[in-house]
């Protein structure tokens, strides 16, 4: 199995954080108008954390921030 280099992993993890922020805002706006979505913000946070740990496990060199 191919592994990601540090830069590729960084792009994926940063993209996930951007999506989390955007989707969280969308969910909060939807809930503020009385809507009930399929996903909740805590669920998205949990999924992002899980995906990030998988990205770390397939990365050759870990990027330390």
PDB file of N, CA, C and O in Angstrom:
ATOM      1  N   UNK A   1       0.838  -1.169   0.000  1.00  0.00           N
ATOM      2  CA  UNK A   1       0.000   0.000   0.000  1.00  0.00           C
ATOM      3  C   UNK A   1       0.890   1.242   0.000  1.00  0.00           C
ATOM      4  O   UNK A   1       1.851   1.322   0.742  1.00  0.00           O
ATOM      5  N   UNK A   2       0.537   2.187  -0.833  1.00  0.00           N
ATOM      6  CA  UNK A   2       1.303   3.434  -0.870  1.00  0.00           C
ATOM      7  C   UNK A   2       0.993   4.262   0.358  1.00  0.00           C
ATOM      8  O   UNK A   2      -0.109   4.240   0.878  1.00  0.00           O
ATOM      9  N   UNK A   3       1.993   5.000   0.780  1.00  0.00           N
ATOM     10  CA  UNK A   3       1.821   5.885   1.928  1.00  0.00           C
ATOM     11  C   UNK A   3       1.840   7.333   1.447  1.00  0.00           C
ATOM     12  O   UNK A   3       2.367   7.640   0.388  1.00  0.00           O
ATOM     13  N   UNK A   4       1.252   8.192   2.257  1.00  0.00           N
ATOM     14  CA  UNK A   4       1.234   9.624   1.949  1.00  0.00           C
ATOM     15  C   UNK A   4       2.517  10.271   2.444  1.00  0.00           C
ATOM     16  O   UNK A   4       3.077   9.847   3.456  1.00  0.00           O
ATOM     17  N   UNK A   5       2.972  11.305   1.744  1.00  0.00           N
ATOM     18  CA  UNK A   5       4.079  12.074   2.306  1.00  0.00           C
ATOM     19  C   UNK A   5       3.477  13.136   3.229  1.00  0.00           C
ATOM     20  O   UNK A   5       2.263  13.317   3.288  1.00  0.00           O
ATOM     21  N   UNK A   6       4.315  13.810   3.954  1.00  0.00           N
ATOM     22  CA  UNK A   6       3.846  14.777   4.944  1.00  0.00           C
ATOM     23  C   UNK A   6       2.994  15.881   4.361  1.00  0.00           C
ATOM     24  O   UNK A   6       2.004  16.302   4.959  1.00  0.00           O
ATOM     25  N   UNK A   7       3.379  16.368   3.178  1.00  0.00           N
ATOM     26  CA  UNK A   7       2.628  17.460   2.558  1.00  0.00           C
ATOM     27  C   UNK A   7       1.232  16.996   2.143  1.00  0.00           C
ATOM     28  O   UNK A   7       0.246  17.714   2.341  1.00  0.00           O
ATOM     29  N   UNK A   8       1.129  15.802   1.590  1.00  0.00           N
ATOM     30  CA  UNK A   8      -0.178  15.278   1.195  1.00  0.00           C
ATOM     31  C   UNK A   8      -1.085  15.117   2.416  1.00  0.00           C
ATOM     32  O   UNK A   8      -2.270  15.475   2.383  1.00  0.00           O
ATOM     33  N   UNK A   9      -0.525  14.602   3.492  1.00  0.00           N
ATOM     34  CA  UNK A   9      -1.294  14.431   4.721  1.00  0.00           C
ATOM     35  C   UNK A   9      -1.752  15.787   5.255  1.00  0.00           C
ATOM     36  O   UNK A   9      -2.894  15.933   5.711  1.00  0.00           O
ATOM     37  N   UNK A  10      -0.877  16.774   5.193  1.00  0.00           N
ATOM     38  CA  UNK A  10      -1.227  18.112   5.671  1.00  0.00           C
ATOM     39  C   UNK A  10      -2.404  18.677   4.881  1.00  0.00           C
ATOM     40  O   UNK A  10      -3.329  19.232   5.458  1.00  0.00           O
ATOM     41  N   UNK A  11      -2.371  18.537   3.542  1.00  0.00           N
ATOM     42  CA  UNK A  11      -3.464  19.042   2.711  1.00  0.00           C
ATOM     43  C   UNK A  11      -4.785  18.370   3.075  1.00  0.00           C
ATOM     44  O   UNK A  11      -5.820  19.022   3.178  1.00  0.00           O
ATOM     45  N   UNK A  12      -4.755  17.073   3.264  1.00  0.00           N
ATOM     46  CA  UNK A  12      -5.973  16.339   3.606  1.00  0.00           C
ATOM     47  C   UNK A  12      -6.510  16.796   4.957  1.00  0.00           C
ATOM     48  O   UNK A  12      -7.711  17.084   5.104  1.00  0.00           O
ATOM     49  N   UNK A  13      -5.630  16.904   5.949  1.00  0.00           N
ATOM     50  CA  UNK A  13      -6.076  17.289   7.289  1.00  0.00           C
ATOM     51  C   UNK A  13      -6.572  18.731   7.329  1.00  0.00           C
ATOM     52  O   UNK A  13      -7.571  19.030   7.984  1.00  0.00           O
ATOM     53  N   UNK A  14      -5.914  19.628   6.614  1.00  0.00           N
ATOM     54  CA  UNK A  14      -6.384  21.015   6.556  1.00  0.00           C
ATOM     55  C   UNK A  14      -7.734  21.096   5.842  1.00  0.00           C
ATOM     56  O   UNK A  14      -8.618  21.846   6.266  1.00  0.00           O
ATOM     57  N   UNK A  15      -7.882  20.333   4.775  1.00  0.00           N
ATOM     58  CA  UNK A  15      -9.155  20.306   4.064  1.00  0.00           C
ATOM     59  C   UNK A  15     -10.285  19.794   4.938  1.00  0.00           C
ATOM     60  O   UNK A  15     -11.408  20.310   4.902  1.00  0.00           O
ATOM     61  N   UNK A  16      -9.995  18.795   5.745  1.00  0.00           N
ATOM     62  CA  UNK A  16     -10.999  18.277   6.667  1.00  0.00           C
ATOM     63  C   UNK A  16     -11.419  19.327   7.691  1.00  0.00           C
ATOM     64  O   UNK A  16     -12.599  19.433   8.034  1.00  0.00           O
ATOM     65  N   UNK A  17     -10.459  20.114   8.165  1.00  0.00           N
ATOM     66  CA  UNK A  17     -10.793  21.167   9.127  1.00  0.00           C
ATOM     67  C   UNK A  17     -11.664  22.253   8.493  1.00  0.00           C
ATOM     68  O   UNK A  17     -12.587  22.769   9.118  1.00  0.00           O
ATOM     69  N   UNK A  18     -11.380  22.587   7.231  1.00  0.00           N
ATOM     70  CA  UNK A  18     -12.196  23.577   6.519  1.00  0.00           C
ATOM     71  C   UNK A  18     -13.619  23.040   6.345  1.00  0.00           C
ATOM     72  O   UNK A  18     -14.597  23.752   6.582  1.00  0.00           O
ATOM     73  N   UNK A  19     -13.724  21.771   5.934  1.00  0.00           N
ATOM     74  CA  UNK A  19     -15.049  21.169   5.778  1.00  0.00           C
ATOM     75  C   UNK A  19     -15.802  21.128   7.098  1.00  0.00           C
ATOM     76  O   UNK A  19     -16.995  21.407   7.147  1.00  0.00           O
ATOM     77  N   UNK A  20     -15.104  20.783   8.173  1.00  0.00           N
ATOM     78  CA  UNK A  20     -15.744  20.735   9.482  1.00  0.00           C
ATOM     79  C   UNK A  20     -16.313  22.104   9.858  1.00  0.00           C
ATOM     80  O   UNK A  20     -17.454  22.204  10.319  1.00  0.00           O
ATOM     81  N   UNK A  21     -15.536  23.143   9.626  1.00  0.00           N
ATOM     82  CA  UNK A  21     -15.994  24.497   9.960  1.00  0.00           C
ATOM     83  C   UNK A  21     -17.218  24.881   9.120  1.00  0.00           C
ATOM     84  O   UNK A  21     -18.217  25.367   9.644  1.00  0.00           O
ATOM     85  N   UNK A  22     -17.148  24.629   7.811  1.00  0.00           N
ATOM     86  CA  UNK A  22     -18.255  24.965   6.919  1.00  0.00           C
ATOM     87  C   UNK A  22     -19.512  24.168   7.261  1.00  0.00           C
ATOM     88  O   UNK A  22     -20.605  24.725   7.356  1.00  0.00           O
ATOM     89  N   UNK A  23     -19.343  22.860   7.418  1.00  0.00           N
ATOM     90  CA  UNK A  23     -20.499  22.011   7.700  1.00  0.00           C
ATOM     91  C   UNK A  23     -21.086  22.314   9.069  1.00  0.00           C
ATOM     92  O   UNK A  23     -22.299  22.267   9.241  1.00  0.00           O
ATOM     93  N   UNK A  24     -20.242  22.624  10.041  1.00  0.00           N
ATOM     94  CA  UNK A  24     -20.735  22.981  11.371  1.00  0.00           C
ATOM     95  C   UNK A  24     -21.578  24.247  11.298  1.00  0.00           C
ATOM     96  O   UNK A  24     -22.653  24.322  11.913  1.00  0.00           O
ATOM     97  N   UNK A  25     -21.109  25.233  10.553  1.00  0.00           N
ATOM     98  CA  UNK A  25     -21.890  26.466  10.370  1.00  0.00           C
ATOM     99  C   UNK A  25     -23.225  26.171   9.699  1.00  0.00           C
ATOM    100  O   UNK A  25     -24.264  26.694  10.113  1.00  0.00           O
ATOM    101  N   UNK A  26     -23.201  25.329   8.662  1.00  0.00           N
ATOM    102  CA  UNK A  26     -24.435  24.971   7.962  1.00  0.00           C
ATOM    103  C   UNK A  26     -25.415  24.262   8.893  1.00  0.00           C
ATOM    104  O   UNK A  26     -26.615  24.561   8.888  1.00  0.00           O
ATOM    105  N   UNK A  27     -24.909  23.328   9.680  1.00  0.00           N
ATOM    106  CA  UNK A  27     -25.763  22.588  10.614  1.00  0.00           C
ATOM    107  C   UNK A  27     -26.351  23.529  11.654  1.00  0.00           C
ATOM    108  O   UNK A  27     -27.550  23.475  11.949  1.00  0.00           O
ATOM    109  N   UNK A  28     -25.519  24.400  12.209  1.00  0.00           N
ATOM    110  CA  UNK A  28     -26.009  25.341  13.224  1.00  0.00           C
ATOM    111  C   UNK A  28     -27.060  26.284  12.667  1.00  0.00           C
ATOM    112  O   UNK A  28     -28.055  26.573  13.331  1.00  0.00           O
ATOM    113  N   UNK A  29     -26.867  26.758  11.438  1.00  0.00           N
ATOM    114  CA  UNK A  29     -27.867  27.619  10.800  1.00  0.00           C
ATOM    115  C   UNK A  29     -29.168  26.863  10.573  1.00  0.00           C
ATOM    116  O   UNK A  29     -30.261  27.398  10.803  1.00  0.00           O
ATOM    117  N   UNK A  30     -29.052  25.633  10.121  1.00  0.00           N
ATOM    118  CA  UNK A  30     -30.240  24.814   9.861  1.00  0.00           C
ATOM    119  C   UNK A  30     -31.008  24.551  11.152  1.00  0.00           C
ATOM    120  O   UNK A  30     -32.241  24.648  11.180  1.00  0.00           O
ATOM    121  N   UNK A  31     -30.283  24.230  12.226  1.00  0.00           N
ATOM    122  CA  UNK A  31     -30.929  23.970  13.515  1.00  0.00           C
ATOM    123  C   UNK A  31     -31.546  25.243  14.094  1.00  0.00           C
ATOM    124  O   UNK A  31     -32.572  25.183  14.774  1.00  0.00           O
ATOM    125  N   UNK A  32     -30.934  26.397  13.833  1.00  0.00           N
ATOM    126  CA  UNK A  32     -31.459  27.669  14.341  1.00  0.00           C
ATOM    127  C   UNK A  32     -32.810  28.009  13.719  1.00  0.00           C
ATOM    128  O   UNK A  32     -33.616  28.713  14.331  1.00  0.00           O
ATOM    129  N   UNK A  33     -33.058  27.504  12.516  1.00  0.00           N
ATOM    130  CA  UNK A  33     -34.341  27.756  11.857  1.00  0.00           C
ATOM    131  C   UNK A  33     -35.352  26.655  12.147  1.00  0.00           C
ATOM    132  O   UNK A  33     -36.403  26.598  11.515  1.00  0.00           O
ATOM    133  N   UNK A  34     -35.012  25.764  13.074  1.00  0.00           N
ATOM    134  CA  UNK A  34     -35.937  24.706  13.466  1.00  0.00           C
ATOM    135  C   UNK A  34     -35.761  23.408  12.706  1.00  0.00           C
ATOM    136  O   UNK A  34     -36.526  22.468  12.902  1.00  0.00           O
ATOM    137  N   UNK A  35     -34.767  23.337  11.858  1.00  0.00           N
ATOM    138  CA  UNK A  35     -34.536  22.125  11.079  1.00  0.00           C
ATOM    139  C   UNK A  35     -33.802  21.064  11.876  1.00  0.00           C
ATOM    140  O   UNK A  35     -33.134  21.353  12.863  1.00  0.00           O
ATOM    141  N   UNK A  36     -33.971  19.840  11.431  1.00  0.00           N
ATOM    142  CA  UNK A  36     -33.254  18.719  12.043  1.00  0.00           C
ATOM    143  C   UNK A  36     -32.476  18.010  10.947  1.00  0.00           C
ATOM    144  O   UNK A  36     -33.068  17.431  10.039  1.00  0.00           O
ATOM    145  N   UNK A  37     -31.179  18.055  11.036  1.00  0.00           N
ATOM    146  CA  UNK A  37     -30.337  17.448  10.023  1.00  0.00           C
ATOM    147  C   UNK A  37     -30.037  15.991  10.319  1.00  0.00           C
ATOM    148  O   UNK A  37     -30.357  15.463  11.384  1.00  0.00           O
ATOM    149  N   UNK A  38     -29.425  15.342   9.358  1.00  0.00           N
ATOM    150  CA  UNK A  38     -29.022  13.947   9.520  1.00  0.00           C
ATOM    151  C   UNK A  38     -27.797  13.855  10.427  1.00  0.00           C
ATOM    152  O   UNK A  38     -27.715  12.962  11.261  1.00  0.00           O
ATOM    153  N   UNK A  39     -26.861  14.779  10.258  1.00  0.00           N
ATOM    154  CA  UNK A  39     -25.626  14.774  11.039  1.00  0.00           C
ATOM    155  C   UNK A  39     -25.661  15.873  12.088  1.00  0.00           C
ATOM    156  O   UNK A  39     -26.294  16.901  11.901  1.00  0.00           O
ATOM    157  N   UNK A  40     -24.935  15.660  13.168  1.00  0.00           N
ATOM    158  CA  UNK A  40     -24.767  16.684  14.201  1.00  0.00           C
ATOM    159  C   UNK A  40     -23.308  17.112  14.214  1.00  0.00           C
ATOM    160  O   UNK A  40     -22.436  16.390  13.712  1.00  0.00           O
ATOM    161  N   UNK A  41     -23.043  18.255  14.802  1.00  0.00           N
ATOM    162  CA  UNK A  41     -21.666  18.758  14.874  1.00  0.00           C
ATOM    163  C   UNK A  41     -20.764  17.782  15.651  1.00  0.00           C
ATOM    164  O   UNK A  41     -19.662  17.471  15.187  1.00  0.00           O
ATOM    165  N   UNK A  42     -21.193  17.252  16.815  1.00  0.00           N
ATOM    166  CA  UNK A  42     -20.318  16.297  17.510  1.00  0.00           C
ATOM    167  C   UNK A  42     -20.010  15.049  16.678  1.00  0.00           C
ATOM    168  O   UNK A  42     -18.899  14.519  16.733  1.00  0.00           O
ATOM    169  N   UNK A  43     -20.982  14.600  15.887  1.00  0.00           N
ATOM    170  CA  UNK A  43     -20.734  13.446  15.023  1.00  0.00           C
ATOM    171  C   UNK A  43     -19.673  13.781  13.977  1.00  0.00           C
ATOM    172  O   UNK A  43     -18.757  12.987  13.735  1.00  0.00           O
ATOM    173  N   UNK A  44     -19.795  14.953  13.366  1.00  0.00           N
ATOM    174  CA  UNK A  44     -18.791  15.359  12.375  1.00  0.00           C
ATOM    175  C   UNK A  44     -17.408  15.477  13.003  1.00  0.00           C
ATOM    176  O   UNK A  44     -16.413  15.055  12.407  1.00  0.00           O
ATOM    177  N   UNK A  45     -17.339  16.045  14.209  1.00  0.00           N
ATOM    178  CA  UNK A  45     -16.051  16.164  14.902  1.00  0.00           C
ATOM    179  C   UNK A  45     -15.446  14.792  15.155  1.00  0.00           C
ATOM    180  O   UNK A  45     -14.240  14.597  14.976  1.00  0.00           O
ATOM    181  N   UNK A  46     -16.279  13.833  15.559  1.00  0.00           N
ATOM    182  CA  UNK A  46     -15.807  12.478  15.808  1.00  0.00           C
ATOM    183  C   UNK A  46     -15.281  11.842  14.518  1.00  0.00           C
ATOM    184  O   UNK A  46     -14.219  11.214  14.509  1.00  0.00           O
ATOM    185  N   UNK A  47     -15.999  12.027  13.417  1.00  0.00           N
ATOM    186  CA  UNK A  47     -15.577  11.451  12.143  1.00  0.00           C
ATOM    187  C   UNK A  47     -14.281  12.083  11.643  1.00  0.00           C
ATOM    188  O   UNK A  47     -13.391  11.376  11.155  1.00  0.00           O
ATOM    189  N   UNK A  48     -14.146  13.389  11.774  1.00  0.00           N
ATOM    190  CA  UNK A  48     -12.921  14.074  11.355  1.00  0.00           C
ATOM    191  C   UNK A  48     -11.734  13.573  12.173  1.00  0.00           C
ATOM    192  O   UNK A  48     -10.650  13.317  11.632  1.00  0.00           O
ATOM    193  N   UNK A  49     -11.941  13.395  13.471  1.00  0.00           N
ATOM    194  CA  UNK A  49     -10.869  12.889  14.339  1.00  0.00           C
ATOM    195  C   UNK A  49     -10.460  11.478  13.915  1.00  0.00           C
ATOM    196  O   UNK A  49      -9.269  11.161  13.841  1.00  0.00           O
ATOM    197  N   UNK A  50     -11.437  10.640  13.600  1.00  0.00           N
ATOM    198  CA  UNK A  50     -11.148   9.270  13.182  1.00  0.00           C
ATOM    199  C   UNK A  50     -10.410   9.242  11.844  1.00  0.00           C
ATOM    200  O   UNK A  50      -9.433   8.512  11.678  1.00  0.00           O
ATOM    201  N   UNK A  51     -10.870  10.044  10.901  1.00  0.00           N
ATOM    202  CA  UNK A  51     -10.221  10.093   9.583  1.00  0.00           C
ATOM    203  C   UNK A  51      -8.800  10.635   9.710  1.00  0.00           C
ATOM    204  O   UNK A  51      -7.873  10.132   9.073  1.00  0.00           O
ATOM    205  N   UNK A  52      -8.616  11.648  10.539  1.00  0.00           N
ATOM    206  CA  UNK A  52      -7.292  12.230  10.747  1.00  0.00           C
ATOM    207  C   UNK A  52      -6.325  11.196  11.321  1.00  0.00           C
ATOM    208  O   UNK A  52      -5.168  11.126  10.900  1.00  0.00           O
ATOM    209  N   UNK A  53      -6.794  10.378  12.241  1.00  0.00           N
ATOM    210  CA  UNK A  53      -5.910   9.347  12.805  1.00  0.00           C
ATOM    211  C   UNK A  53      -5.552   8.312  11.744  1.00  0.00           C
ATOM    212  O   UNK A  53      -4.436   7.791  11.725  1.00  0.00           O
ATOM    213  N   UNK A  54      -6.480   8.022  10.827  1.00  0.00           N
ATOM    214  CA  UNK A  54      -6.172   7.091   9.740  1.00  0.00           C
ATOM    215  C   UNK A  54      -5.158   7.698   8.780  1.00  0.00           C
ATOM    216  O   UNK A  54      -4.265   7.000   8.300  1.00  0.00           O
ATOM    217  N   UNK A  55      -5.308   8.997   8.498  1.00  0.00           N
ATOM    218  CA  UNK A  55      -4.344   9.680   7.625  1.00  0.00           C
ATOM    219  C   UNK A  55      -2.960   9.625   8.277  1.00  0.00           C
ATOM    220  O   UNK A  55      -1.964   9.344   7.606  1.00  0.00           O
ATOM    221  N   UNK A  56      -2.898   9.871   9.584  1.00  0.00           N
ATOM    222  CA  UNK A  56      -1.613   9.806  10.287  1.00  0.00           C
ATOM    223  C   UNK A  56      -0.988   8.425  10.180  1.00  0.00           C
ATOM    224  O   UNK A  56       0.228   8.293  10.041  1.00  0.00           O
ATOM    225  N   UNK A  57      -1.819   7.396  10.233  1.00  0.00           N
ATOM    226  CA  UNK A  57      -1.280   6.027  10.203  1.00  0.00           C
ATOM    227  C   UNK A  57      -0.730   5.646   8.831  1.00  0.00           C
ATOM    228  O   UNK A  57       0.065   4.708   8.731  1.00  0.00           O
ATOM    229  N   UNK A  58      -1.147   6.345   7.778  1.00  0.00           N
ATOM    230  CA  UNK A  58      -0.624   6.011   6.443  1.00  0.00           C
ATOM    231  C   UNK A  58       0.310   7.103   5.919  1.00  0.00           C
ATOM    232  O   UNK A  58       0.536   7.217   4.719  1.00  0.00           O
ATOM    233  N   UNK A  59       0.850   7.896   6.813  1.00  0.00           N
ATOM    234  CA  UNK A  59       1.781   8.961   6.441  1.00  0.00           C
ATOM    235  C   UNK A  59       3.209   8.531   6.782  1.00  0.00           C
ATOM    236  O   UNK A  59       3.464   8.033   7.880  1.00  0.00           O
ATOM    237  N   UNK A  60       4.118   8.731   5.836  1.00  0.00           N
ATOM    238  CA  UNK A  60       5.507   8.359   6.050  1.00  0.00           C
ATOM    239  C   UNK A  60       6.151   9.162   7.167  1.00  0.00           C
ATOM    240  O   UNK A  60       6.727   8.617   8.088  1.00  0.00           O
ATOM    241  N   UNK A  61       6.096  10.473   7.057  1.00  0.00           N
ATOM    242  CA  UNK A  61       6.688  11.359   8.047  1.00  0.00           C
ATOM    243  C   UNK A  61       5.592  12.209   8.633  1.00  0.00           C
ATOM    244  O   UNK A  61       4.848  12.851   7.910  1.00  0.00           O
ATOM    245  N   UNK A  62       5.514  12.227   9.937  1.00  0.00           N
ATOM    246  CA  UNK A  62       4.469  12.977  10.606  1.00  0.00           C
ATOM    247  C   UNK A  62       4.822  14.458  10.619  1.00  0.00           C
ATOM    248  O   UNK A  62       5.948  14.830  10.874  1.00  0.00           O
ATOM    249  N   UNK A  63       3.831  15.294  10.315  1.00  0.00           N
ATOM    250  CA  UNK A  63       4.003  16.748  10.349  1.00  0.00           C
ATOM    251  C   UNK A  63       3.651  17.229  11.731  1.00  0.00           C
ATOM    252  O   UNK A  63       2.533  17.065  12.190  1.00  0.00           O
ATOM    253  N   UNK A  64       4.607  17.820  12.414  1.00  0.00           N
ATOM    254  CA  UNK A  64       4.374  18.328  13.768  1.00  0.00           C
ATOM    255  C   UNK A  64       4.076  19.810  13.681  1.00  0.00           C
ATOM    256  O   UNK A  64       4.831  20.571  13.089  1.00  0.00           O
ATOM    257  N   UNK A  65       2.932  20.212  14.267  1.00  0.00           N
ATOM    258  CA  UNK A  65       2.572  21.632  14.222  1.00  0.00           C
ATOM    259  C   UNK A  65       2.899  22.280  15.520  1.00  0.00           C
ATOM    260  O   UNK A  65       2.870  21.779  16.557  1.00  0.00           O
TER     261      UNK A  65
END
